[in-house]
Coordinates of C-alpha atoms (C1' of nucleotides) in Angstrom, one line a residue:
Chain A
M1 CA 3.8 -23.2 -7.4
K2 CA 7.4 -23.9 -8.5
T3 CA 8.2 -20.3 -7.6
P4 CA 11.8 -18.9 -7.5
K5 CA 11.0 -16.0 -5.2
I6 CA 8.1 -13.9 -6.0
S7 CA 8.2 -10.3 -4.8
E8 CA 5.5 -8.9 -2.6
A9 CA 4.7 -6.3 -5.3
V10 CA 3.7 -9.1 -7.7
I11 CA 1.5 -10.8 -5.1
R12 CA -0.3 -7.5 -4.3
R13 CA -1.2 -7.0 -7.9
L14 CA -2.8 -10.4 -8.3
P15 CA -5.9 -9.5 -6.4
V16 CA -6.3 -6.5 -8.6
Y17 CA -6.2 -8.6 -11.7
L18 CA -8.6 -11.1 -10.1
R19 CA -11.1 -8.4 -9.3
Y20 CA -11.1 -7.0 -12.8
L21 CA -11.3 -10.5 -14.4
Q22 CA -14.4 -11.2 -12.2
Y23 CA -15.9 -8.0 -13.5
L24 CA -15.2 -9.1 -17.1
R25 CA -16.8 -12.4 -16.4
E26 CA -19.9 -10.6 -15.1
M27 CA -20.0 -8.7 -18.4
N28 CA -19.8 -12.1 -20.2
I29 CA -16.4 -11.4 -21.7
T30 CA -14.5 -14.6 -22.1
T31 CA -11.1 -13.5 -23.4
V32 CA -8.8 -10.7 -22.6
S33 CA -5.3 -9.6 -23.7
S34 CA -2.6 -8.1 -21.4
H35 CA -3.0 -5.0 -23.5
E36 CA -6.6 -4.6 -22.6
L37 CA -6.0 -5.4 -18.9
G38 CA -3.2 -2.9 -18.9
Q39 CA -5.5 -0.2 -20.3
N40 CA -8.2 -0.7 -17.8
L41 CA -6.0 -1.2 -14.7
D42 CA -3.5 1.5 -15.8
M43 CA -0.6 -0.8 -15.9
N44 CA 2.1 -1.9 -18.3
P45 CA 1.0 -5.0 -20.3
A46 CA 4.5 -6.5 -20.1
Q47 CA 4.3 -6.3 -16.3
I48 CA 1.0 -8.2 -16.3
R49 CA 2.4 -10.9 -18.6
K50 CA 5.5 -11.2 -16.5
D51 CA 3.6 -11.4 -13.2
L52 CA 1.4 -14.2 -14.5
A53 CA 4.3 -16.0 -16.1
Y54 CA 5.9 -16.5 -12.7
F55 CA 3.2 -19.0 -12.0
G56 CA 2.7 -20.8 -15.3
E57 CA 1.7 -20.3 -18.9
F58 CA -1.9 -19.2 -18.6
G59 CA -2.4 -17.4 -22.0
R60 CA -2.5 -18.4 -25.6
K61 CA -0.2 -16.7 -28.1
G62 CA -2.1 -14.6 -30.6
I63 CA -5.3 -14.9 -28.5
G64 CA -4.9 -13.7 -25.0
Y65 CA -6.1 -15.1 -21.7
D66 CA -9.3 -17.0 -21.0
V67 CA -11.1 -15.0 -18.4
Q68 CA -12.6 -17.9 -16.5
Y69 CA -9.5 -20.0 -16.6
L70 CA -7.3 -17.1 -15.4
I71 CA -9.7 -16.4 -12.5
E72 CA -9.3 -20.0 -11.4
K73 CA -5.6 -19.9 -11.7
I74 CA -5.1 -16.7 -9.7
K75 CA -7.4 -18.0 -7.0
Q76 CA -5.3 -21.1 -6.8
I77 CA -2.1 -19.0 -6.6
L78 CA -3.5 -16.8 -3.8
K79 CA -4.9 -19.9 -2.1
L80 CA -8.4 -18.5 -2.4
D81 CA -9.6 -21.9 -3.6
R82 CA -9.6 -23.2 0.0
R83 CA -11.4 -22.0 3.0
L84 CA -9.5 -19.5 5.2
N85 CA -10.9 -18.5 8.5
V86 CA -10.4 -15.0 9.9
A87 CA -10.8 -13.6 13.4
L88 CA -11.5 -9.9 14.0
V89 CA -10.5 -8.2 17.3
G90 CA -12.0 -4.9 18.1
A91 CA -15.8 -4.6 17.8
G92 CA -15.9 -0.8 17.4
N93 CA -17.2 1.1 14.4
L94 CA -14.5 0.0 12.0
G95 CA -14.6 -3.6 13.2
T96 CA -18.4 -3.7 12.8
A97 CA -18.1 -2.2 9.3
L98 CA -15.6 -4.8 8.2
S99 CA -17.6 -7.7 9.8
N100 CA -20.5 -6.7 7.7
Y101 CA -18.4 -6.3 4.6
R102 CA -20.5 -8.0 1.9
R103 CA -17.7 -9.4 -0.2
F104 CA -16.4 -11.7 2.5
T105 CA -19.6 -13.4 2.8
N106 CA -19.5 -15.2 -0.5
E107 CA -15.8 -15.9 -0.4
K108 CA -13.6 -18.6 1.0
L109 CA -12.0 -15.9 3.2
K110 CA -14.4 -15.6 6.1
I111 CA -14.6 -13.8 9.4
V112 CA -15.7 -16.6 11.8
G113 CA -15.1 -14.8 15.1
I114 CA -15.3 -11.3 16.5
F115 CA -13.6 -10.5 19.8
D116 CA -13.4 -7.6 22.2
K117 CA -11.9 -6.9 25.5
F118 CA -14.8 -4.8 26.9
S119 CA -17.7 -6.5 28.5
E120 CA -20.2 -4.0 27.2
K121 CA -19.3 -5.1 23.6
I122 CA -19.5 -8.8 24.4
G123 CA -22.6 -10.6 23.3
K124 CA -23.5 -7.9 20.8
K125 CA -24.7 -9.3 17.5
I126 CA -22.9 -8.3 14.3
G127 CA -24.4 -10.0 11.3
P128 CA -24.6 -13.7 12.1
L129 CA -21.9 -13.5 14.8
Q130 CA -21.8 -12.6 18.5
V131 CA -18.9 -10.6 19.9
Q132 CA -16.9 -12.9 22.2
S133 CA -14.5 -12.1 25.0
L134 CA -10.9 -11.7 24.0
D135 CA -10.1 -14.5 26.5
K136 CA -11.8 -16.9 24.1
L137 CA -9.5 -16.0 21.2
S138 CA -6.9 -18.7 21.7
E139 CA -9.5 -21.5 22.2
M140 CA -11.5 -20.4 19.1
V141 CA -8.4 -20.1 16.9
K142 CA -7.7 -23.7 17.6
E143 CA -11.2 -24.9 17.4
L144 CA -12.0 -23.2 14.1
D145 CA -8.5 -23.4 12.6
I146 CA -8.4 -19.6 12.2
K147 CA -5.3 -18.4 10.2
I148 CA -5.7 -14.7 9.8
G149 CA -6.3 -12.0 12.4
I150 CA -7.7 -8.5 11.7
I151 CA -6.8 -5.8 14.3
T152 CA -9.3 -2.9 14.7
V153 CA -8.5 -1.9 18.3
P154 CA -6.9 1.4 19.3
A155 CA -3.2 1.9 18.7
S156 CA -2.3 1.4 22.4
E157 CA -3.8 -2.1 22.4
A158 CA -2.7 -3.3 19.0
Q159 CA 0.7 -4.8 20.0
S160 CA -0.7 -6.9 22.8
V161 CA -3.5 -8.1 20.6
A162 CA -1.0 -9.0 17.9
D163 CA 1.1 -10.9 20.5
L164 CA -2.0 -12.8 21.7
M165 CA -3.0 -13.6 18.1
I166 CA 0.5 -15.0 17.4
R167 CA 0.6 -17.0 20.6
S168 CA -2.8 -18.4 19.7
G169 CA -1.5 -19.7 16.4
I170 CA -2.6 -17.1 13.9
K171 CA -0.4 -17.0 10.8
G172 CA -1.0 -13.5 9.3
I173 CA -2.3 -10.1 10.4
L174 CA -4.2 -7.3 8.8
N175 CA -3.6 -4.3 11.0
F176 CA -5.8 -1.2 11.0
A177 CA -4.2 0.4 14.0
P178 CA -1.7 3.2 13.4
V179 CA 1.4 1.4 14.8
I180 CA 4.1 -0.7 13.3
L181 CA 3.7 -4.1 15.0
K182 CA 6.6 -6.1 16.2
V183 CA 6.1 -9.7 15.0
P184 CA 8.4 -12.6 14.2
P185 CA 9.6 -12.5 10.6
E186 CA 7.6 -15.5 9.5
I187 CA 4.3 -13.7 10.3
P188 CA 3.1 -11.5 7.4
V189 CA 1.5 -8.2 8.3
R190 CA -0.5 -5.8 6.2
N191 CA -1.0 -2.3 7.4
A192 CA -4.2 -0.6 6.4
D193 CA -4.1 2.6 8.4
V194 CA -6.4 5.2 7.0
T195 CA -4.7 8.2 8.5
T196 CA -1.4 7.3 6.9
E197 CA -3.1 7.1 3.5
L198 CA -4.8 10.4 3.9
E199 CA -1.7 12.1 5.1
S200 CA 0.4 11.0 2.2
L201 CA -2.4 12.2 -0.1
A202 CA -2.3 15.7 1.5
Y203 CA 1.3 16.1 0.1
Y204 CA 0.0 16.1 -3.4
I205 CA -2.8 18.7 -2.9
E206 CA -2.3 22.1 -4.6
Chain B
M1 CA 10.2 22.3 -0.8
K2 CA 13.0 22.7 -3.4
T3 CA 12.3 19.1 -4.5
P4 CA 13.9 17.5 -7.5
K5 CA 11.3 14.7 -7.9
I6 CA 10.3 12.8 -4.8
S7 CA 9.1 9.3 -5.3
E8 CA 5.8 8.2 -3.9
A9 CA 7.5 5.6 -1.8
V10 CA 9.3 8.3 0.1
I11 CA 6.1 10.3 0.6
R12 CA 4.3 7.3 2.0
R13 CA 6.9 6.7 4.6
L14 CA 6.7 10.2 6.0
P15 CA 3.4 9.7 7.8
V16 CA 4.9 6.6 9.4
Y17 CA 7.9 8.5 10.7
L18 CA 5.5 11.3 11.9
R19 CA 3.4 8.8 13.8
Y20 CA 6.3 7.3 15.6
L21 CA 7.8 10.7 16.4
Q22 CA 4.5 11.8 17.9
Y23 CA 4.6 8.7 20.0
L24 CA 8.1 9.5 21.2
R25 CA 7.0 13.0 22.1
E26 CA 4.2 11.6 24.2
M27 CA 6.9 9.5 26.0
N28 CA 8.8 12.8 26.6
I29 CA 11.7 11.7 24.4
T30 CA 13.3 14.7 22.8
T31 CA 16.0 13.3 20.5
V32 CA 16.2 10.3 18.3
S33 CA 18.7 8.8 15.8
S34 CA 18.0 7.3 12.5
H35 CA 19.3 4.1 14.0
E36 CA 16.7 4.0 16.7
L37 CA 13.9 5.0 14.3
G38 CA 15.0 2.2 12.0
Q39 CA 14.9 -0.4 14.8
N40 CA 11.5 0.5 15.9
L41 CA 9.9 1.0 12.4
D42 CA 11.8 -2.0 11.0
M43 CA 13.5 0.1 8.3
N44 CA 17.0 0.8 7.2
P45 CA 18.5 3.9 8.9
A46 CA 20.2 5.1 5.7
Q47 CA 16.8 5.1 4.1
I48 CA 15.3 7.2 6.8
R49 CA 18.2 9.7 6.6
K50 CA 17.9 9.8 2.8
D51 CA 14.2 10.3 2.9
L52 CA 14.5 13.3 5.2
A53 CA 17.5 14.7 3.4
Y54 CA 15.3 15.3 0.3
F55 CA 13.6 18.1 2.2
G56 CA 16.4 19.6 4.2
E57 CA 19.0 19.1 6.9
F58 CA 16.9 18.4 9.9
G59 CA 19.4 16.5 12.1
R60 CA 22.6 17.3 13.9
K61 CA 25.7 15.2 13.2
G62 CA 26.7 13.2 16.3
I63 CA 23.4 13.9 18.0
G64 CA 20.4 12.8 15.9
Y65 CA 17.1 14.5 15.3
D66 CA 15.1 16.7 17.6
V67 CA 11.8 15.0 17.9
Q68 CA 9.6 18.1 18.2
Y69 CA 11.4 19.9 15.4
L70 CA 11.2 16.9 13.1
I71 CA 7.5 16.6 13.7
E72 CA 7.0 20.2 12.7
K73 CA 9.1 19.8 9.6
I74 CA 7.4 16.6 8.4
K75 CA 4.0 18.2 9.0
Q76 CA 5.1 21.1 6.8
I77 CA 6.3 18.8 4.1
L78 CA 3.0 16.9 4.1
K79 CA 1.1 20.1 4.3
L80 CA -0.5 19.0 7.5
D81 CA 0.3 22.4 9.0
R82 CA -2.7 23.9 7.2
R83 CA -6.3 23.0 7.3
L84 CA -7.4 20.5 4.7
N85 CA -11.1 19.8 4.3
V86 CA -12.4 16.4 3.4
A87 CA -15.8 15.1 2.0
L88 CA -16.9 11.5 2.5
V89 CA -19.4 9.9 0.1
G90 CA -21.2 6.8 1.2
A91 CA -22.7 6.8 4.7
G92 CA -22.8 3.0 5.2
N93 CA -21.0 1.1 7.8
L94 CA -17.5 1.9 6.7
G95 CA -18.3 5.6 6.0
T96 CA -19.8 5.9 9.4
A97 CA -16.8 4.3 11.0
L98 CA -14.3 6.6 9.2
S99 CA -16.4 9.7 10.0
N100 CA -16.1 8.8 13.7
Y101 CA -12.4 8.1 13.5
R102 CA -11.0 9.8 16.4
R103 CA -7.7 10.9 15.1
F104 CA -9.2 13.2 12.4
T105 CA -10.9 15.2 15.0
N106 CA -7.8 16.8 16.4
E107 CA -6.0 17.2 13.2
K108 CA -6.0 19.7 10.4
L109 CA -7.3 17.0 8.1
K110 CA -11.0 17.0 8.7
I111 CA -14.1 15.5 7.4
V112 CA -16.5 18.4 7.0
G113 CA -19.2 16.8 4.9
I114 CA -20.8 13.4 4.6
F115 CA -22.9 12.6 1.5
D116 CA -25.1 9.8 0.3
K117 CA -27.4 9.2 -2.6
F118 CA -30.1 7.4 -0.7
S119 CA -32.8 9.5 0.9
E120 CA -33.1 7.1 3.9
K121 CA -29.5 8.0 4.9
I122 CA -30.0 11.7 4.4
G123 CA -30.4 13.7 7.6
K124 CA -28.9 10.9 9.7
K125 CA -26.5 12.3 12.3
I126 CA -22.9 11.0 12.4
G127 CA -20.9 12.6 15.1
P128 CA -21.4 16.4 14.7
L129 CA -22.4 16.1 11.0
Q130 CA -25.6 15.4 9.2
V131 CA -25.6 13.2 6.1
Q132 CA -26.5 15.4 3.1
S133 CA -27.8 14.6 -0.4
L134 CA -25.1 13.8 -3.0
D135 CA -26.7 16.6 -5.1
K136 CA -25.3 19.1 -2.6
L137 CA -21.7 17.8 -3.0
S138 CA -20.6 20.3 -5.7
E139 CA -22.0 23.3 -3.8
M140 CA -20.4 22.2 -0.5
V141 CA -17.0 21.6 -2.1
K142 CA -17.0 25.2 -3.3
E143 CA -18.5 26.6 -0.1
L144 CA -16.1 24.8 2.3
D145 CA -13.1 24.6 0.0
I146 CA -13.0 20.8 0.2
K147 CA -9.9 19.3 -1.4
I148 CA -10.1 15.6 -0.7
G149 CA -12.8 13.1 -1.2
I150 CA -13.2 9.7 0.5
I151 CA -15.3 7.1 -1.4
T152 CA -17.0 4.5 0.6
V153 CA -19.8 3.6 -1.8
P154 CA -20.2 0.1 -3.5
A155 CA -18.0 -0.7 -6.4
S156 CA -20.7 -0.1 -9.0
E157 CA -21.1 3.5 -7.8
A158 CA -17.5 4.4 -7.2
Q159 CA -16.6 5.7 -10.7
S160 CA -19.6 8.0 -11.0
V161 CA -18.9 9.4 -7.5
A162 CA -15.3 10.0 -8.5
D163 CA -16.4 11.8 -11.6
L164 CA -18.7 14.0 -9.6
M165 CA -16.0 14.7 -7.1
I166 CA -13.6 15.8 -9.7
R167 CA -16.1 17.9 -11.5
S168 CA -16.9 19.6 -8.2
G169 CA -13.3 20.5 -7.8
I170 CA -11.9 17.9 -5.5
K171 CA -8.1 17.5 -5.8
G172 CA -7.4 14.0 -4.4
I173 CA -9.3 10.8 -3.7
L174 CA -9.1 8.1 -1.1
N175 CA -11.0 5.1 -2.6
F176 CA -12.3 2.2 -0.5
A177 CA -14.3 0.7 -3.3
P178 CA -12.8 -2.3 -5.0
V179 CA -12.3 -0.8 -8.4
I180 CA -9.5 1.0 -10.2
L181 CA -10.9 4.5 -10.8
K182 CA -10.3 6.3 -14.1
V183 CA -9.2 9.8 -13.2
P184 CA -7.2 12.6 -14.9
P185 CA -3.4 12.1 -14.3
E186 CA -3.2 15.2 -12.0
I187 CA -5.6 13.8 -9.5
P188 CA -3.9 11.5 -7.0
V189 CA -5.8 8.5 -5.9
R190 CA -5.1 6.1 -3.0
N191 CA -6.7 2.8 -3.0
A192 CA -7.6 1.3 0.4
D193 CA -9.5 -1.8 -0.5
V194 CA -9.6 -4.3 2.4
T195 CA -10.4 -7.3 0.2
T196 CA -7.3 -6.8 -1.9
E197 CA -5.2 -6.6 1.3
L198 CA -6.6 -9.7 2.7
E199 CA -6.3 -11.7 -0.5
S200 CA -2.7 -10.9 -0.9
L201 CA -2.2 -11.9 2.7
A202 CA -3.8 -15.3 2.0
Y203 CA -0.9 -16.1 -0.3
Y204 CA 1.6 -16.2 2.5
I205 CA -0.4 -18.5 4.8
E206 CA 0.9 -22.0 5.4
Chain C
dT1 C1' 39.2 14.8 22.6
dA2 C1' 36.7 10.3 21.3
dG3 C1' 32.4 8.5 20.1
dA4 C1' 28.3 9.1 17.6
dT5 C1' 25.6 10.3 13.9
dT6 C1' 24.3 13.0 10.1
dG7 C1' 24.1 14.1 5.0
dT8 C1' 25.5 12.3 0.7
dT9 C1' 28.0 9.8 -2.8
dA10 C1' 28.8 5.4 -4.8
dA11 C1' 27.5 0.5 -5.1
dT12 C1' 24.1 -2.8 -5.2
dC13 C1' 20.0 -4.7 -5.7
dG14 C1' 15.5 -5.3 -7.6
dA15 C1' 11.7 -4.0 -10.3
dT16 C1' 9.7 -2.3 -14.6
dT17 C1' 9.7 -1.9 -19.4
dA18 C1' 11.1 -2.8 -24.2
dA19 C1' 11.8 -6.0 -27.7
dC20 C1' 11.2 -10.1 -30.1
dA21 C1' 11.1 -15.0 -31.3
dA22 C1' 7.5 -18.4 -30.9
dT23 C1' 3.1 -19.5 -32.2
dC24 C1' -2.0 -19.3 -32.1
Chain D
dT1 C1' -1.4 -17.0 -44.5
dA2 C1' -1.3 -12.4 -41.9
dG3 C1' -2.2 -10.3 -37.7
dA4 C1' -2.1 -10.6 -32.9
dT5 C1' -0.4 -11.7 -28.6
dT6 C1' 2.1 -14.5 -25.4
dG7 C1' 6.3 -15.8 -22.7
dT8 C1' 10.9 -14.5 -21.8
dT9 C1' 15.3 -12.3 -22.3
dA10 C1' 17.8 -8.2 -22.3
dA11 C1' 18.0 -3.2 -21.3
dT12 C1' 16.6 0.4 -18.5
dC13 C1' 15.2 2.6 -14.7
dG14 C1' 14.7 3.5 -9.9
dA15 C1' 15.0 2.5 -5.2
dT16 C1' 17.6 0.7 -1.3
dT17 C1' 21.7 0.0 1.2
dA18 C1' 26.7 0.6 2.3
dA19 C1' 30.3 3.5 3.2
dC20 C1' 32.5 7.5 4.8
dA21 C1' 33.9 12.4 5.2
dA22 C1' 32.1 16.1 7.9
dT23 C1' 31.0 17.6 12.3
dC24 C1' 28.5 17.8 16.7

DNA sequence: TAGATTGTTAATCGATTAACAATC
DNA sequence: TAGATTGTTAATCGATTAACAATC
């Protein structure tokens, strides 16, 4: 919490640690060293120790890290210990897939509204939710205190959806559309475009 | 092509440039400077010039880059000028969404086989393809010269699917499952786990 | 020509890794 | 205690940015 200035690279590794720690907990493993973590996550142990040390002293010299304790600490750091509501815009194939994504259901991070522009999509049931008109977004963001928006509309619509999200009070965006969004600097954006990933992979083939 | 050693960061930016150049071409814009690219992609112009200069001299001093020519060159670099067949394993919601992903259809990068372990999924039609048994993967990889595998199975299955893909001759993996896969060092892997992205986004909220 | 913009070298900045004292 | 492992400083490595000569 008393953080000098943590780089994004560090923050992006924390969920990876968290995920593996949760796996260890399922295996009833109670303690782990940075060396073991490094082996399994294919990372340098010094980097793992350094990443964690930005936020506090979570380990014990000569012993390692308590799995359960470290899970709790990382959750605190990432703010996954409190409820965080998410809206998804674009009820197509990908949007539907994400809405049904199992892992969200258990977690504090939860999709609480699905929106679409097209009337043929509106009213459609996806899991426990009904697709709503995009016109309702702003109202629902306020009502449900939605903080994060997921964009799964076509590239041509993405910027206007992002603008609407930000006007509505959303504080961060996960963007699946293949465009670089223009947003104010205080709004974090994560791009998760599949095509980009595949295309960069192509380079390494052969 | 006569490349000293290009960092992954550079390679990952090329598809972003490509995408924006294709957008410019659609707008009938024929020439662009690194400065304009930088403005629109929120990047440093020097970085863009340097990235491109690893692969050749594509611009003209005092003028900028020819959009069409640069598109072709980047496609060549990324090997998107030749056909590259892709197999997808896991015909759930996400797998179905990706298989229907419009952009793949036009491109050289093409999903040519969809596989699943579960008999209730097998035979199901997704776009022009029918879901096949996972047992057929190896055979099809050889028959269709499939080079890339996309994994959209649950975390618990992902490693064994990756192993099977590699044994079958697949050369690169795009992994949507929330695990770090163990693969030989010569096999490139891209992780595209949505949960990880969302969790790192949570850190920046409030 | 004058203005613009590349390609590239040099300078800066930041991130990763090694090393080790502290200590369980 | 002896062995193991953390937290952290220092060293290394790599990536980004600035600057500018070349040139369209």
